[in-house]
Coordinates of C-alpha atoms in Angstrom, one line a residue:
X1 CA 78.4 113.4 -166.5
X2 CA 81.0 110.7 -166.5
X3 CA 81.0 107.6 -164.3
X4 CA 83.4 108.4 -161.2
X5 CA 85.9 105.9 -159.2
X6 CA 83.1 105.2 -156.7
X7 CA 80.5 104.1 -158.9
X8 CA 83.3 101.8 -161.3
X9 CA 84.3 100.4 -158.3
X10 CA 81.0 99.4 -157.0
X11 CA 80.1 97.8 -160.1
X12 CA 83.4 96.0 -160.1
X13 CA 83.1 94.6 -156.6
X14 CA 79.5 93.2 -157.8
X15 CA 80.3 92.1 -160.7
X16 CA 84.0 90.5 -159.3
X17 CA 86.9 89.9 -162.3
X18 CA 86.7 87.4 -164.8
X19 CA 90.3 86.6 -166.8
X20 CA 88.4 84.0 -168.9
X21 CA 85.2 84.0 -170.6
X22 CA 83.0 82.1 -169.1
X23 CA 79.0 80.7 -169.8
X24 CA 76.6 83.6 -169.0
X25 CA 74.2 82.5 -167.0
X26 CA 72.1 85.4 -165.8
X27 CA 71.3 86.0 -169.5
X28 CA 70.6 82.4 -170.7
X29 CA 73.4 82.8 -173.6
X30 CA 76.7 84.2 -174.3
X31 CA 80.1 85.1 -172.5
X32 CA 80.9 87.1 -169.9
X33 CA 84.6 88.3 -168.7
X34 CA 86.2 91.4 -166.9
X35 CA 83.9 93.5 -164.9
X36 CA 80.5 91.9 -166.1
X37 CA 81.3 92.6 -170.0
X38 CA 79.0 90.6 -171.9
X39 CA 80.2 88.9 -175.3
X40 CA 78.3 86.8 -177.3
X41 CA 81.7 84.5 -179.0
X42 CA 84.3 83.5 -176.6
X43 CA 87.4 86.1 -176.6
X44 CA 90.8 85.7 -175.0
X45 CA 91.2 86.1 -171.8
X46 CA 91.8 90.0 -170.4
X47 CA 94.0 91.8 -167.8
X48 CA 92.4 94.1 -164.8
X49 CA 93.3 96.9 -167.2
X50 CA 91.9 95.5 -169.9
X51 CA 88.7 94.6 -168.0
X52 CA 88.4 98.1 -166.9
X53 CA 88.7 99.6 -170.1
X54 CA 85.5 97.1 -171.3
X55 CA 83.6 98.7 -168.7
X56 CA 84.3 101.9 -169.1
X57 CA 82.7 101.6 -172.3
X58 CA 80.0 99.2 -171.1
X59 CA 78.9 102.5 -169.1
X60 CA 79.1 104.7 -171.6
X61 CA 75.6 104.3 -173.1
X62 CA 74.4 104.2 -169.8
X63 CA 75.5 107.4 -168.9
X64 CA 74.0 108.5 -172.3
X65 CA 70.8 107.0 -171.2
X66 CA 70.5 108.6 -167.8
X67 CA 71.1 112.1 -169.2
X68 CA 68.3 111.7 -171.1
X69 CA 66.2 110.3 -169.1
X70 CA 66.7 111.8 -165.7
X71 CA 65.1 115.5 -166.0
X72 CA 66.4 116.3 -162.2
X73 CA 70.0 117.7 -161.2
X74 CA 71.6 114.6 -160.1
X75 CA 75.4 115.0 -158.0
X76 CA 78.6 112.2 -158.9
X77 CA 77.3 110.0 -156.3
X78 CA 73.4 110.2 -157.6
X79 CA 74.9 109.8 -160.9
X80 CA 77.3 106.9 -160.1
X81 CA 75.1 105.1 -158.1
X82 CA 72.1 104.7 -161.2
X83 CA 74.9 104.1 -163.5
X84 CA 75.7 100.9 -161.2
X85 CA 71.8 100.2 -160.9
X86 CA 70.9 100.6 -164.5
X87 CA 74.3 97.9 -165.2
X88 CA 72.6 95.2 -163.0
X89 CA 69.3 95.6 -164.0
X90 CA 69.3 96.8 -168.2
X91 CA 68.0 99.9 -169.3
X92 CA 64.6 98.8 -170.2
X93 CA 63.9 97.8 -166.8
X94 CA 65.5 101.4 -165.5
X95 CA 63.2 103.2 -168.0
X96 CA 59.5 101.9 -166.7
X97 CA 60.9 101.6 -163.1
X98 CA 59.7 103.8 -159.9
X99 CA 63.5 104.6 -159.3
X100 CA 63.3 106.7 -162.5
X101 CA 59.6 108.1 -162.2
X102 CA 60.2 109.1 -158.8
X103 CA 63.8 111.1 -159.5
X104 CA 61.5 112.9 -162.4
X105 CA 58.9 113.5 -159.9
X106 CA 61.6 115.6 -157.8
X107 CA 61.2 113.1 -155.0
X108 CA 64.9 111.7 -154.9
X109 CA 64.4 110.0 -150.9
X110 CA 61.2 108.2 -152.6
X111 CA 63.5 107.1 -155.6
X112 CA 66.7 106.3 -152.9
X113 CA 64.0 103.8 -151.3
X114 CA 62.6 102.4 -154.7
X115 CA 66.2 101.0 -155.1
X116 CA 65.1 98.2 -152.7
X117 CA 62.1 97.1 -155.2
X118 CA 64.8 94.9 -157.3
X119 CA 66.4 92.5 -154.4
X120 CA 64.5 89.6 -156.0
X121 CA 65.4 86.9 -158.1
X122 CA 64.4 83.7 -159.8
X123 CA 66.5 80.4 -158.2
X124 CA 65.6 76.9 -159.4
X125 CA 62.3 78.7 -161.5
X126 CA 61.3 80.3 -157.7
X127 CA 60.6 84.4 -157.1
X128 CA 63.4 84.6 -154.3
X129 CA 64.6 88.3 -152.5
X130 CA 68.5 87.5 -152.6
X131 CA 71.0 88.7 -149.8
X132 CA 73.3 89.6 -152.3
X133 CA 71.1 91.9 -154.1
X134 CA 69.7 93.6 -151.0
X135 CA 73.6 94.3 -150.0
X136 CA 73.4 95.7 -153.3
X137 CA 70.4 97.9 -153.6
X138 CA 71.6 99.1 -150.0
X139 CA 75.3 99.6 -151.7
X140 CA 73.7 101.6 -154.5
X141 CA 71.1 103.3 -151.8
X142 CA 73.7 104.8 -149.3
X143 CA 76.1 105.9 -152.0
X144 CA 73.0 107.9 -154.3
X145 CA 72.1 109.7 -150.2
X146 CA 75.5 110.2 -149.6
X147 CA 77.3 113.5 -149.7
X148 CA 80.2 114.0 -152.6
X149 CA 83.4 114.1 -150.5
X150 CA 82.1 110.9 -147.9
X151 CA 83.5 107.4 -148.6
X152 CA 81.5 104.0 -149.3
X153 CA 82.4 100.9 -148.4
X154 CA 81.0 98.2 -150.3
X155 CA 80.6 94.2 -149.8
X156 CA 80.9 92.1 -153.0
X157 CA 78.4 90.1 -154.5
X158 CA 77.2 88.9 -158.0
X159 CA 73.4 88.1 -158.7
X160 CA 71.0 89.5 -161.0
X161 CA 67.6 90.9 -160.1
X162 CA 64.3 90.0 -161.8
X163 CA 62.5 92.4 -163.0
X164 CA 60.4 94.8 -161.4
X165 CA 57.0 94.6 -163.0
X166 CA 57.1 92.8 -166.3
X167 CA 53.8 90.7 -166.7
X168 CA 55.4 88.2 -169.5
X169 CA 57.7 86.6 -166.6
X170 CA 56.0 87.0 -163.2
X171 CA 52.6 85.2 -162.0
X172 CA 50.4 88.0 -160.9
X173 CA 51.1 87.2 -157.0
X174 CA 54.4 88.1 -157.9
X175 CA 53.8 91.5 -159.7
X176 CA 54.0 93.7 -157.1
X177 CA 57.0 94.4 -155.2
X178 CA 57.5 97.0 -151.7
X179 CA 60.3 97.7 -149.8
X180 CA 61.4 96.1 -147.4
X181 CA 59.7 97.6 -144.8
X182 CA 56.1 99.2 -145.8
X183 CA 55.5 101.9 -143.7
X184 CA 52.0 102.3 -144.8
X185 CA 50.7 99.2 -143.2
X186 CA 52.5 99.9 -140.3
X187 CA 50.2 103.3 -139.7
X188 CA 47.9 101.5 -140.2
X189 CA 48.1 98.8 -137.5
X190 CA 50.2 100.9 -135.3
X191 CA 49.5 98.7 -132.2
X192 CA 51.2 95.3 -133.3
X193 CA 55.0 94.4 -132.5
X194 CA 57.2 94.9 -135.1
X195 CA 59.6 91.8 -135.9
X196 CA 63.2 92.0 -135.5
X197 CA 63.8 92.8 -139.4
X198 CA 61.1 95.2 -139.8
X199 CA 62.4 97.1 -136.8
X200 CA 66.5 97.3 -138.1
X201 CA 64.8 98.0 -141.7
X202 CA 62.6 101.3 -140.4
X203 CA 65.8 102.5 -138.4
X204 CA 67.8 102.3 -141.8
X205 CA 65.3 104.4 -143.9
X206 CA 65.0 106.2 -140.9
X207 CA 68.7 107.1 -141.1
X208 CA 69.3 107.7 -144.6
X209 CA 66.6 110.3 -144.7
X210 CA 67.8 112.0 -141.8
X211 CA 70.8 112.2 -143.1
X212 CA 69.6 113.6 -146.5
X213 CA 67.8 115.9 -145.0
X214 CA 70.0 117.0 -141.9
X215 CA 73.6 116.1 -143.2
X216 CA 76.1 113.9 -142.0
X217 CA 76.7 114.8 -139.7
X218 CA 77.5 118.4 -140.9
X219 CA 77.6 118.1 -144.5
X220 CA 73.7 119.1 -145.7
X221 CA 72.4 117.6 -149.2
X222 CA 70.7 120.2 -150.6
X223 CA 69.3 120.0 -154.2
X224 CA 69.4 122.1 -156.6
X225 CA 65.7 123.1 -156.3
X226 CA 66.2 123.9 -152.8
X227 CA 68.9 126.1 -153.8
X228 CA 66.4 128.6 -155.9
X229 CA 64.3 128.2 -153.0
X230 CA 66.6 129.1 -150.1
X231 CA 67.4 132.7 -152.8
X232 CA 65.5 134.5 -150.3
X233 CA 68.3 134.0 -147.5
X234 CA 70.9 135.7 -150.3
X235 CA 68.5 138.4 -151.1
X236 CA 67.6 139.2 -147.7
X237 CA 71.5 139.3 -146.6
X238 CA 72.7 141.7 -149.5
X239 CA 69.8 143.8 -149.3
X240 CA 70.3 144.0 -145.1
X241 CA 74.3 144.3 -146.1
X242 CA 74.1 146.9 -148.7
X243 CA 71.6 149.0 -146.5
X244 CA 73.4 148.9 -143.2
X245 CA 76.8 150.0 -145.0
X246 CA 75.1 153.0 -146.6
X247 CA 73.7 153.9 -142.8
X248 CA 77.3 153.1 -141.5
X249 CA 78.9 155.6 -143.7
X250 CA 76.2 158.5 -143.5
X251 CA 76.6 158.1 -139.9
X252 CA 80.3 158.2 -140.2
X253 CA 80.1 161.5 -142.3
X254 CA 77.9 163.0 -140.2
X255 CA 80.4 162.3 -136.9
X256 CA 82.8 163.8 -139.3
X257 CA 80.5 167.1 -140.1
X258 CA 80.2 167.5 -136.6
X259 CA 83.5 166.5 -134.8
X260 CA 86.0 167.4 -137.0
X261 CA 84.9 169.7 -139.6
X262 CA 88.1 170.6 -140.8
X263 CA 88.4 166.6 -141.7
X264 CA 85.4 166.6 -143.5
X265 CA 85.8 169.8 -145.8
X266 CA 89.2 167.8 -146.7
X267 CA 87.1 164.5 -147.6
X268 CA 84.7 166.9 -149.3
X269 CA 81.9 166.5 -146.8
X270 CA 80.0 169.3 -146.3
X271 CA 76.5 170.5 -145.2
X272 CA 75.0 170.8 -148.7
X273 CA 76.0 167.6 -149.8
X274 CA 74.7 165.8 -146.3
X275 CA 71.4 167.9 -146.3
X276 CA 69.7 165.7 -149.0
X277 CA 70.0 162.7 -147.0
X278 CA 69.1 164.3 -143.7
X279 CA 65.9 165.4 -145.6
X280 CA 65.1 161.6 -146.8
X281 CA 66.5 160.3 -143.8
X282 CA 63.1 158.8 -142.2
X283 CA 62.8 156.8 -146.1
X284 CA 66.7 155.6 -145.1
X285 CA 65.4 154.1 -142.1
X286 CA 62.4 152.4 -142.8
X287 CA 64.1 150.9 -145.9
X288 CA 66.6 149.6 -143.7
X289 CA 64.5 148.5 -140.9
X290 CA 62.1 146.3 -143.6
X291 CA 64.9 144.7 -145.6
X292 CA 67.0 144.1 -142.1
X293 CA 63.8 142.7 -140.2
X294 CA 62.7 140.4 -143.6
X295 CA 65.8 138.6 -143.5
X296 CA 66.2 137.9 -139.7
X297 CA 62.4 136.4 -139.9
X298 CA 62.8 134.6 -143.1
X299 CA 65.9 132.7 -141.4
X300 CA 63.9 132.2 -137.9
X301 CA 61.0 130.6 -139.6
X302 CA 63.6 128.4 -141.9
X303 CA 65.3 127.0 -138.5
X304 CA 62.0 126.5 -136.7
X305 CA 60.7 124.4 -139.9
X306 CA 63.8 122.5 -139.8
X307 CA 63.5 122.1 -136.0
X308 CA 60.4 120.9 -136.4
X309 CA 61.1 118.2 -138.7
X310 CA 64.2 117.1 -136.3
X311 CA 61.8 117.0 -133.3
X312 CA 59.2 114.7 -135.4
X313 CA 62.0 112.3 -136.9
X314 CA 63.4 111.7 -133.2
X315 CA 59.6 111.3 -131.8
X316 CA 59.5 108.9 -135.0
X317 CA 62.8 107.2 -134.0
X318 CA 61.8 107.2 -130.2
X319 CA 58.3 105.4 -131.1
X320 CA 60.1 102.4 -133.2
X321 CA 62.4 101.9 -130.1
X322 CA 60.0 101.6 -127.6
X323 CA 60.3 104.6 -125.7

């Protein structure tokens, strides 16, 4: 899968233009110009054209990388929104990080929130979490939950994330990172107040999962596992579809037989030929009855499942409030 608009232009509004080479500092060494492109000798300077073109192939082995790496369906916005991940933080980070582990785990919400993990960086030799690189994670984050034909709209910024878990640069007090709110502790204390930040940061999660899971506010994200899943529904509805028609036109040549035999003999409907079915008739109806009465419960217990889950998110939603 290629790189779309949405995900070039997120990088580029991170990453800002560049005419000129200039010193790069986020990698202790070399040039960068255009959209991020990273040179080690000084070049002329480039166009926005020009710039885009570097980046298009700057992407390219990322895109490479992801396809091989990634072993779950991803959609263009999924796609585009690791591709502009993996550019910030290198692909040797991406490859031992919990973004990655978690999409292979099937658990893309879990890998959504592990975006927030890389928001810090080192300023004046210190283990800071930047603004810019939240507004970036949470760029990257809405745009890999959002649905294909939605819009993003993205603030600009340009920082560069330490990484996530690599011994040979952090203290040990620094090693582990968590979101930036960590739900866990809060069961566990569930009687304190929770500060301003933690409260705005749980009704963010909060509404990117529903939204995942629910849609937004029609549109439904639905993966391509729950697709073999929901094959139940499209079984059920031929089946009940294919059944009921047979029924409809037995019934209809029976009227026929009966109220206007003339019509019939003309159509070729005639008591030998309807005898066969009258004698499995009882077979007809049971057949029909199961596959009719399978699909009807198979979708009530799908939308009571999914009304449960609604009713727990708002109780959820309601209890963070303070109602």
């Amino acid at each position: 899968m290629q790189t779309g608009d949405t995900g070039l232009n997120l990088i580029k509004a991170y990453e800002g233009f560049t005419a000129s080479p200039r010193a790069d500092e986020r990698r202790g060494g070399g040039f960068v110009v255009g959209y991020g492109h990273h040179t080690t000798s000084p070049m002329p300077q480039v166009s926005q054209r020009e710039a885009t073109n570097l980046l298009m192939r700057d992407v390219t082995p990322i895109e490479t990388l992801i396809r091989d790496s990634v072993r779950t369906p991803l959609n263009q916005n999924e796609h585009d929104a690791l591709v502009s991940f993996v550019f910030n933080i290198g692909a040797e980070n991406f490859k031992r990080s919990t973004v990655l582990s978690k999409l292979n785990a099937g658990d893309k919400l879990g890998a959504a929130e592990a975006f927030e993990r890389w928001t810090k960086a080192r300023v004046d030799g210190k283990l800071m979490k930047l603004d810019g690189l939240v507004r970036r994670r949470a760029a990257e984050k809405s745009l890999f939950l959002m649905p294909t034909d939605a819009e993003l709209v993205i603030p600009t910024s340009e920082v560069s994330p330490a990484e996530e878990c690599d011994g040979q640069f952090l203290a040990p007090s620094e090693v582990t990172h968590a979101p930036l709110v960590d739900f866990d502790s809060y069961r566990r204390d569930k009687g304190r107040a929770l500060t301003e930040e933690e409260i705005e940061g749980r009704l963010s999660a909060l509404y990117a999962a529903s939204h995942a899971l629910m849609g937004d506010p029609s549109k439904m994200i639905i993966a391509k596992a729950e697709e073999r899943e929901d094959i139940g529904v499209t079984i059920g509805a031929v089946l009940g579809a294919v059944l009921a028609l047979a029924l409809t036109l037995f019934a209809g040549a029976m009227a026929l037989d009966t109220y206007a035999p003339d019509t019939a003999g003309m159509l070729g409907i005639t008591p030998g030929l309807l005898s066969p079915v009258m004698a499995d008739l009882p077979i007809w109806l049971l057949a029909s009855g199961l596959g009719l009465t399978y699909f009807t419960l198979y979708i009530v217990a799908k939308r009571a499942a999914r009304h449960s889950l609604k009713k727990a998110r708002a109780k959820e939603l309601g209890r963070v409030r303070g109602r």
